[in-house]
Amino acid sequence: MQFPQVLITAYEALAAHKLRTILALLGIVIGNSAVISLLSLGTASKKAVEMQFETLGVNQLTVLPGSHVVGGIYGAAGDVTSLTYEDALAIMNSPEITSITHVSPEIVYKAQVNNDRYSINTQVIGVTPNFAAVRKTTLASGLFISQYDVDTTTRVAVLGPEVVTRLFRNEPAIIGKTIKINGLSFKIIGITTSKGGSGLLNQDNMVYIPLTTVQKQLAGVDYVNSISLEVVSKEKMIEVQNQVGYLLLERHNNPDPYHADFTIVSQEDIMKIVRDISIIFTSLLSGIAAISLIVGGIGIMNIMLISVSERTKEIGLRKALGAKRSTIVFQFLAESIIITVLGGIIGVILGIIVVFFYHQYLLSLLSYLCNMCC
């Protein structure tokens, strides 16, 4: 029997048992679409997180209070409120540390923000003027927080574009209007340019007010959550990390670096952790996708085994007419190949559709849900 005739006969056999063929196809379709969509999900999520960190700046060091798993000699236990605004000023004014361009102390405060019509829960960030330079934040309109605002604990606010949308909808001329943060009135002086993102990394869904205003009027604290440093170049990162570390050890009266009450991490340290997590996440998804393919293959095997059992009369008739064993085996193999190839094509198309839908709609939905929670 010629190869084209074998394919035609295999097709006719599959068409004669449509339900059985569809069930066999289903396993392969699900397996292939799962492989494509899950691996694409892992890769896309990793890339999205990396892009968000890149928007925060490359030559950055972040000083965090307490003990953390990264940071070289700065990884011992300590107080989680060990950093102050004065520490940031000391780093900024130190004559020994000359490779830092900007120092940005920050404090994060979760609060209810509202106007006369709408109310949201979001993150309020206490910042200084250097925040815009360190975090690469630009303004769509208005002004950013000034040093005068910090020195005088002025009640002014700069809003992210998503906050503007959620509070004011399509109202024009937002600059100069008033919002309330936990009951206190703040005048809007600026709106930042959209940077994108979701959840905790979404700078578009934040409210920026003077650092001292958060400390004294909202949170009632004298510490900061972090101090961000912009270094002149990557080559100076380790040098600056050590200089800042020993300066803070001296300020905190702690001669032993192994018992420091702070941690200094770089963007590369954070990115390495993100990449490691992404590799584990992608490997997990790959394993799930592989199981889907194996299940699909077993499904085809079982369907074809049932097919052989049901077609014993056909097999006996072919043998009676002189068909070789290899020809009969090849006949069933051709049917399996047709199911596999057809299921693979449909699965690839379905997987691409799922990835497109995820990119177009689900990311927006997840971002919206994260914003509602934050």
Short mmCIF file of C-alpha atoms in Angstrom, two decimals:
data_model
loop_
_atom_site.label_atom_id
_atom_site.label_comp_id
_atom_site.label_asym_id
_atom_site.label_seq_id
_atom_site.Cartn_x
_atom_site.Cartn_y
_atom_site.Cartn_z
CA MET A 1 0.00 0.00 0.00
CA GLN A 2 1.42 3.36 -1.04
CA PHE A 3 1.99 6.10 1.55
CA PRO A 4 -0.70 8.52 0.18
CA GLN A 5 -3.21 5.66 0.17
CA VAL A 6 -2.28 4.83 3.77
CA LEU A 7 -2.94 8.44 4.82
CA ILE A 8 -6.27 8.52 2.99
CA THR A 9 -7.34 5.25 4.61
CA ALA A 10 -6.22 6.51 8.03
CA TYR A 11 -8.19 9.72 7.54
CA GLU A 12 -11.30 7.79 6.55
CA ALA A 13 -10.96 5.56 9.63
CA LEU A 14 -10.65 8.60 11.90
CA ALA A 15 -13.59 10.34 10.24
CA ALA A 16 -15.73 7.24 10.71
CA HIS A 17 -15.27 7.48 14.50
CA LYS A 18 -15.56 11.21 15.14
CA LEU A 19 -16.13 11.12 18.91
CA ARG A 20 -13.15 8.87 19.52
CA THR A 21 -10.97 11.07 17.30
CA ILE A 22 -12.09 14.26 19.04
CA LEU A 23 -11.31 12.81 22.47
CA ALA A 24 -7.83 11.83 21.32
CA LEU A 25 -7.30 15.25 19.77
CA LEU A 26 -8.41 16.97 22.95
CA GLY A 27 -5.51 15.61 25.00
CA ILE A 28 -2.91 16.83 22.50
CA VAL A 29 -4.61 20.22 22.05
CA ILE A 30 -4.68 20.82 25.80
CA GLY A 31 -1.09 19.63 26.21
CA ASN A 32 0.33 21.85 23.45
CA SER A 33 -1.67 24.91 24.40
CA ALA A 34 -0.60 24.42 28.04
CA VAL A 35 3.08 24.27 27.07
CA ILE A 36 2.89 27.47 25.03
CA SER A 37 0.70 29.47 27.38
CA LEU A 38 2.44 28.46 30.64
CA LEU A 39 5.97 29.02 29.33
CA SER A 40 4.92 32.31 27.76
CA LEU A 41 3.30 33.29 31.06
CA GLY A 42 6.52 32.61 32.95
CA THR A 43 8.71 34.44 30.43
CA ALA A 44 6.36 37.42 30.14
CA SER A 45 6.03 37.78 33.92
CA LYS A 46 9.79 37.68 34.34
CA LYS A 47 10.30 40.28 31.62
CA ALA A 48 7.60 42.55 33.06
CA VAL A 49 9.18 42.50 36.52
CA GLU A 50 12.65 43.16 35.08
CA MET A 51 11.34 46.10 33.08
CA GLN A 52 9.74 47.55 36.19
CA PHE A 53 13.02 47.36 38.09
CA GLU A 54 14.85 48.94 35.15
CA THR A 55 12.50 51.93 35.34
CA LEU A 56 13.65 52.46 38.93
CA GLY A 57 17.22 53.04 37.82
CA VAL A 58 20.29 50.90 37.18
CA ASN A 59 23.07 52.45 39.30
CA GLN A 60 21.12 52.32 42.52
CA LEU A 61 21.82 51.23 46.06
CA THR A 62 19.09 50.93 48.65
CA VAL A 63 19.72 51.09 52.38
CA LEU A 64 17.12 49.10 54.31
CA PRO A 65 16.62 48.85 58.08
CA GLY A 66 17.33 45.57 59.84
CA SER A 67 18.72 42.25 58.67
CA HIS A 68 18.23 40.85 55.17
CA VAL A 69 19.53 37.91 53.21
CA VAL A 70 21.64 39.99 50.82
CA GLY A 71 24.07 42.81 51.31
CA GLY A 72 27.51 41.39 52.10
CA ILE A 73 28.78 42.46 55.51
CA TYR A 74 25.54 44.25 56.30
CA GLY A 75 23.41 41.21 56.93
CA ALA A 76 23.10 40.87 60.70
CA ALA A 77 20.07 41.33 62.92
CA GLY A 78 18.86 44.77 63.90
CA ASP A 79 16.00 47.15 64.48
CA VAL A 80 13.57 47.51 61.57
CA THR A 81 13.22 51.25 62.31
CA SER A 82 16.92 51.98 62.49
CA LEU A 83 17.20 54.51 59.63
CA THR A 84 16.46 58.22 59.96
CA TYR A 85 16.28 61.31 57.78
CA GLU A 86 19.47 62.47 59.50
CA ASP A 87 21.25 59.34 58.23
CA ALA A 88 20.34 60.35 54.69
CA LEU A 89 21.62 63.89 55.26
CA ALA A 90 24.88 62.48 56.68
CA ILE A 91 25.39 60.33 53.57
CA MET A 92 24.59 63.30 51.33
CA ASN A 93 26.99 65.68 53.13
CA SER A 94 29.84 63.23 53.80
CA PRO A 95 33.15 64.51 52.30
CA GLU A 96 34.41 60.91 51.98
CA ILE A 97 31.52 59.75 49.79
CA THR A 98 31.97 61.53 46.47
CA SER A 99 30.49 59.02 44.00
CA ILE A 100 26.84 59.56 44.90
CA THR A 101 24.77 61.93 42.77
CA HIS A 102 21.48 61.84 44.72
CA VAL A 103 20.21 60.58 48.08
CA SER A 104 16.51 59.92 48.56
CA PRO A 105 15.12 58.93 51.98
CA GLU A 106 11.61 57.50 51.70
CA ILE A 107 8.80 56.41 53.97
CA VAL A 108 5.77 54.41 52.81
CA TYR A 109 2.41 54.95 54.45
CA LYS A 110 -0.80 53.19 53.44
CA ALA A 111 -3.70 55.58 53.71
CA GLN A 112 -7.20 56.43 52.57
CA VAL A 113 -7.19 59.18 49.96
CA ASN A 114 -10.41 60.90 48.98
CA ASN A 115 -11.99 63.99 47.49
CA ASP A 116 -15.58 65.15 47.60
CA ARG A 117 -16.82 62.27 45.43
CA TYR A 118 -14.51 59.26 45.54
CA SER A 119 -12.29 57.43 48.02
CA ILE A 120 -9.42 54.98 47.47
CA ASN A 121 -6.84 53.12 49.55
CA THR A 122 -3.35 53.51 48.18
CA GLN A 123 0.28 54.07 49.11
CA VAL A 124 1.39 57.51 50.22
CA ILE A 125 5.14 57.99 49.81
CA GLY A 126 6.98 60.55 51.90
CA VAL A 127 9.80 61.88 49.72
CA THR A 128 12.33 64.66 49.26
CA PRO A 129 13.12 66.52 45.99
CA ASN A 130 15.84 63.96 45.13
CA PHE A 131 13.24 61.21 44.76
CA ALA A 132 12.37 62.36 41.23
CA ALA A 133 16.01 62.08 40.10
CA VAL A 134 16.71 58.75 41.80
CA ARG A 135 13.47 57.06 40.69
CA LYS A 136 13.45 58.68 37.22
CA THR A 137 10.08 60.25 37.91
CA THR A 138 8.93 62.98 35.54
CA LEU A 139 5.95 65.30 35.71
CA ALA A 140 3.12 65.53 33.22
CA SER A 141 2.09 68.83 34.78
CA GLY A 142 2.73 70.96 37.84
CA LEU A 143 5.63 70.79 40.28
CA PHE A 144 7.29 68.12 42.41
CA ILE A 145 7.97 68.24 46.15
CA SER A 146 10.49 70.98 46.99
CA GLN A 147 13.00 71.26 49.82
CA TYR A 148 10.92 74.10 51.24
CA ASP A 149 7.95 71.70 51.45
CA VAL A 150 10.10 69.20 53.36
CA ASP A 151 11.56 71.82 55.71
CA THR A 152 8.15 73.30 56.55
CA THR A 153 6.09 70.05 56.52
CA THR A 154 3.77 71.57 53.92
CA ARG A 155 0.57 69.73 53.05
CA VAL A 156 1.07 69.37 49.32
CA ALA A 157 0.71 66.27 47.14
CA VAL A 158 1.85 64.98 43.77
CA LEU A 159 -0.45 62.34 42.30
CA GLY A 160 0.23 59.40 40.01
CA PRO A 161 -1.97 59.33 36.87
CA GLU A 162 -3.98 56.32 38.08
CA VAL A 163 -4.81 58.12 41.32
CA VAL A 164 -6.01 61.08 39.26
CA THR A 165 -8.19 58.79 37.14
CA ARG A 166 -9.68 56.99 40.11
CA LEU A 167 -10.37 60.14 42.15
CA PHE A 168 -11.27 62.72 39.52
CA ARG A 169 -12.33 60.60 36.52
CA ASN A 170 -12.35 63.04 33.56
CA GLU A 171 -12.34 66.29 35.49
CA PRO A 172 -10.06 68.96 33.96
CA ALA A 173 -7.58 71.22 35.77
CA ILE A 174 -6.64 69.00 38.72
CA ILE A 175 -3.69 71.15 39.81
CA GLY A 176 -4.67 73.33 42.75
CA LYS A 177 -7.54 71.13 43.91
CA THR A 178 -7.63 69.53 47.34
CA ILE A 179 -7.62 65.91 48.45
CA LYS A 180 -7.79 64.45 51.94
CA ILE A 181 -5.36 61.87 53.28
CA ASN A 182 -6.66 60.25 56.45
CA GLY A 183 -8.79 63.33 57.03
CA LEU A 184 -6.04 65.93 56.46
CA SER A 185 -6.34 68.30 53.49
CA PHE A 186 -3.55 68.39 50.89
CA LYS A 187 -3.20 70.70 47.89
CA ILE A 188 -2.37 69.01 44.57
CA ILE A 189 0.71 70.61 43.01
CA GLY A 190 1.67 68.05 40.35
CA ILE A 191 0.84 64.92 38.35
CA THR A 192 3.52 62.41 37.37
CA THR A 193 4.02 60.91 33.93
CA SER A 194 2.73 57.36 33.51
CA LYS A 195 5.38 54.67 33.94
CA GLY A 196 3.17 51.57 34.00
CA GLY A 197 3.43 48.63 36.38
CA SER A 198 1.19 46.81 38.82
CA GLY A 199 0.84 46.15 42.52
CA LEU A 200 3.61 47.43 44.77
CA LEU A 201 5.75 48.48 41.79
CA ASN A 202 3.07 50.68 40.27
CA GLN A 203 4.32 54.24 40.66
CA ASP A 204 1.26 55.47 38.75
CA ASN A 205 -0.92 54.54 41.72
CA MET A 206 0.98 56.45 44.40
CA VAL A 207 0.64 59.78 46.15
CA TYR A 208 3.84 61.70 46.90
CA ILE A 209 3.98 64.16 49.79
CA PRO A 210 6.87 65.70 51.78
CA LEU A 211 8.78 63.20 53.91
CA THR A 212 8.50 65.24 57.09
CA THR A 213 4.75 65.67 56.58
CA VAL A 214 4.28 61.89 56.62
CA GLN A 215 6.51 61.53 59.67
CA LYS A 216 5.03 64.30 61.80
CA GLN A 217 1.42 64.65 60.65
CA LEU A 218 0.36 61.23 59.35
CA ALA A 219 2.49 58.42 60.79
CA GLY A 220 3.86 60.09 63.91
CA VAL A 221 7.32 58.49 63.53
CA ASP A 222 10.91 59.70 63.24
CA TYR A 223 12.33 56.97 61.02
CA VAL A 224 12.37 56.24 57.28
CA ASN A 225 11.69 52.93 55.51
CA SER A 226 14.60 53.17 53.09
CA ILE A 227 17.31 55.41 51.68
CA SER A 228 17.87 55.20 47.92
CA LEU A 229 21.24 56.21 46.51
CA GLU A 230 22.12 56.97 42.90
CA VAL A 231 25.76 56.14 42.13
CA VAL A 232 27.72 57.80 39.33
CA SER A 233 28.57 54.47 37.64
CA LYS A 234 28.35 50.70 38.07
CA GLU A 235 32.09 50.55 38.72
CA LYS A 236 31.65 52.62 41.89
CA MET A 237 28.83 50.54 43.36
CA ILE A 238 30.92 48.34 45.67
CA GLU A 239 33.07 51.26 46.77
CA VAL A 240 30.04 53.37 47.66
CA GLN A 241 28.35 50.40 49.33
CA ASN A 242 31.32 50.00 51.69
CA GLN A 243 31.68 53.75 52.32
CA VAL A 244 28.00 54.16 53.20
CA GLY A 245 28.09 51.00 55.30
CA TYR A 246 30.96 52.13 57.50
CA LEU A 247 29.52 55.64 57.80
CA LEU A 248 26.23 54.27 59.12
CA LEU A 249 28.02 51.85 61.44
CA GLU A 250 29.83 54.83 62.96
CA ARG A 251 26.63 56.88 63.24
CA HIS A 252 24.80 53.99 64.90
CA ASN A 253 27.70 53.38 67.32
CA ASN A 254 28.15 49.85 66.07
CA PRO A 255 31.79 48.84 65.46
CA ASP A 256 30.93 45.31 64.33
CA PRO A 257 29.71 45.09 60.70
CA TYR A 258 28.37 41.60 61.35
CA HIS A 259 25.85 43.07 63.79
CA ALA A 260 24.75 46.00 61.65
CA ASP A 261 21.20 47.27 62.03
CA PHE A 262 20.80 47.96 58.31
CA THR A 263 21.32 46.29 54.95
CA ILE A 264 22.61 47.75 51.69
CA VAL A 265 21.40 46.12 48.49
CA SER A 266 21.87 47.01 44.85
CA GLN A 267 19.45 46.71 41.98
CA GLU A 268 21.57 43.83 40.70
CA ASP A 269 21.09 41.99 44.02
CA ILE A 270 17.34 42.39 43.72
CA MET A 271 17.35 41.42 40.04
CA LYS A 272 19.33 38.27 40.85
CA ILE A 273 16.70 37.24 43.39
CA VAL A 274 13.95 37.97 40.86
CA ARG A 275 15.73 35.92 38.19
CA ASP A 276 16.22 32.99 40.58
CA ILE A 277 12.56 33.05 41.53
CA SER A 278 11.60 33.31 37.84
CA ILE A 279 13.73 30.28 36.97
CA ILE A 280 12.01 28.22 39.69
CA PHE A 281 8.60 29.51 38.60
CA THR A 282 9.29 28.74 34.92
CA SER A 283 10.63 25.28 35.78
CA LEU A 284 7.47 24.56 37.76
CA LEU A 285 5.30 25.67 34.86
CA SER A 286 7.40 23.60 32.45
CA GLY A 287 6.84 20.53 34.61
CA ILE A 288 3.09 21.11 34.64
CA ALA A 289 3.11 21.58 30.86
CA ALA A 290 5.17 18.41 30.39
CA ILE A 291 2.66 16.45 32.46
CA SER A 292 -0.10 17.78 30.22
CA LEU A 293 1.76 16.51 27.14
CA ILE A 294 2.37 13.11 28.74
CA VAL A 295 -1.30 12.82 29.65
CA GLY A 296 -2.23 13.72 26.08
CA GLY A 297 0.14 11.07 24.71
CA ILE A 298 -1.25 8.43 27.06
CA GLY A 299 -4.72 9.44 25.92
CA ILE A 300 -3.83 8.80 22.29
CA MET A 301 -2.24 5.48 23.23
CA ASN A 302 -5.38 4.35 25.04
CA ILE A 303 -7.67 5.50 22.25
CA MET A 304 -5.60 3.66 19.64
CA LEU A 305 -5.51 0.54 21.84
CA ILE A 306 -9.29 0.63 22.04
CA SER A 307 -9.37 1.20 18.29
CA VAL A 308 -7.29 -1.93 17.69
CA SER A 309 -9.56 -3.96 19.99
CA GLU A 310 -12.68 -2.75 18.21
CA ARG A 311 -11.30 -3.38 14.71
CA THR A 312 -10.15 -6.98 15.04
CA LYS A 313 -12.50 -8.02 12.21
CA GLU A 314 -11.00 -5.37 9.93
CA ILE A 315 -7.48 -6.49 10.84
CA GLY A 316 -8.40 -10.15 10.19
CA LEU A 317 -9.94 -9.26 6.81
CA ARG A 318 -6.80 -7.35 5.79
CA LYS A 319 -4.61 -10.30 6.75
CA ALA A 320 -6.91 -12.65 4.79
CA LEU A 321 -6.46 -10.44 1.75
CA GLY A 322 -2.68 -10.67 2.10
CA ALA A 323 -1.81 -7.50 4.04
CA LYS A 324 1.52 -7.65 5.82
CA ARG A 325 1.82 -7.11 9.58
CA SER A 326 3.99 -4.06 8.97
CA THR A 327 1.34 -2.54 6.70
CA ILE A 328 -1.37 -2.93 9.35
CA VAL A 329 0.92 -1.49 12.05
CA PHE A 330 1.78 1.42 9.78
CA GLN A 331 -1.93 2.01 9.19
CA PHE A 332 -2.57 2.58 12.92
CA LEU A 333 0.67 4.54 13.23
CA ALA A 334 -0.53 6.86 10.45
CA GLU A 335 -3.76 7.47 12.35
CA SER A 336 -1.76 8.36 15.47
CA ILE A 337 0.46 10.71 13.47
CA ILE A 338 -2.54 12.48 11.95
CA ILE A 339 -4.11 12.96 15.39
CA THR A 340 -0.83 14.19 16.86
CA VAL A 341 -0.04 16.65 14.05
CA LEU A 342 -3.59 17.98 13.86
CA GLY A 343 -3.83 18.26 17.65
CA GLY A 344 -0.42 19.98 17.74
CA ILE A 345 -1.45 22.59 15.17
CA ILE A 346 -4.73 23.31 16.94
CA GLY A 347 -2.92 23.43 20.31
CA VAL A 348 -0.33 25.92 19.00
CA ILE A 349 -3.05 28.19 17.62
CA LEU A 350 -5.04 27.95 20.86
CA GLY A 351 -1.90 28.64 22.92
CA ILE A 352 -1.14 31.77 20.88
CA ILE A 353 -4.72 32.96 21.37
CA VAL A 354 -4.44 32.40 25.14
CA VAL A 355 -1.13 34.32 25.30
CA PHE A 356 -2.62 37.18 23.27
CA PHE A 357 -5.67 37.29 25.56
CA TYR A 358 -3.41 37.25 28.62
CA HIS A 359 -1.31 40.10 27.24
CA GLN A 360 -4.26 42.21 26.16
CA TYR A 361 -6.76 41.69 28.96
CA LEU A 362 -5.56 39.65 31.93
CA LEU A 363 -2.56 41.88 32.68
CA SER A 364 -4.87 44.90 32.79
CA LEU A 365 -7.28 42.99 35.03
CA LEU A 366 -4.51 41.87 37.41
CA SER A 367 -3.12 45.41 37.54
CA TYR A 368 -6.58 46.72 38.37
CA LEU A 369 -7.08 44.12 41.12
CA CYS A 370 -3.65 44.85 42.60
CA ASN A 371 -4.41 48.57 42.58
CA MET A 372 -7.71 47.95 44.36
CA CYS A 373 -5.91 45.97 47.06
CA CYS A 374 -3.01 48.37 47.56
#
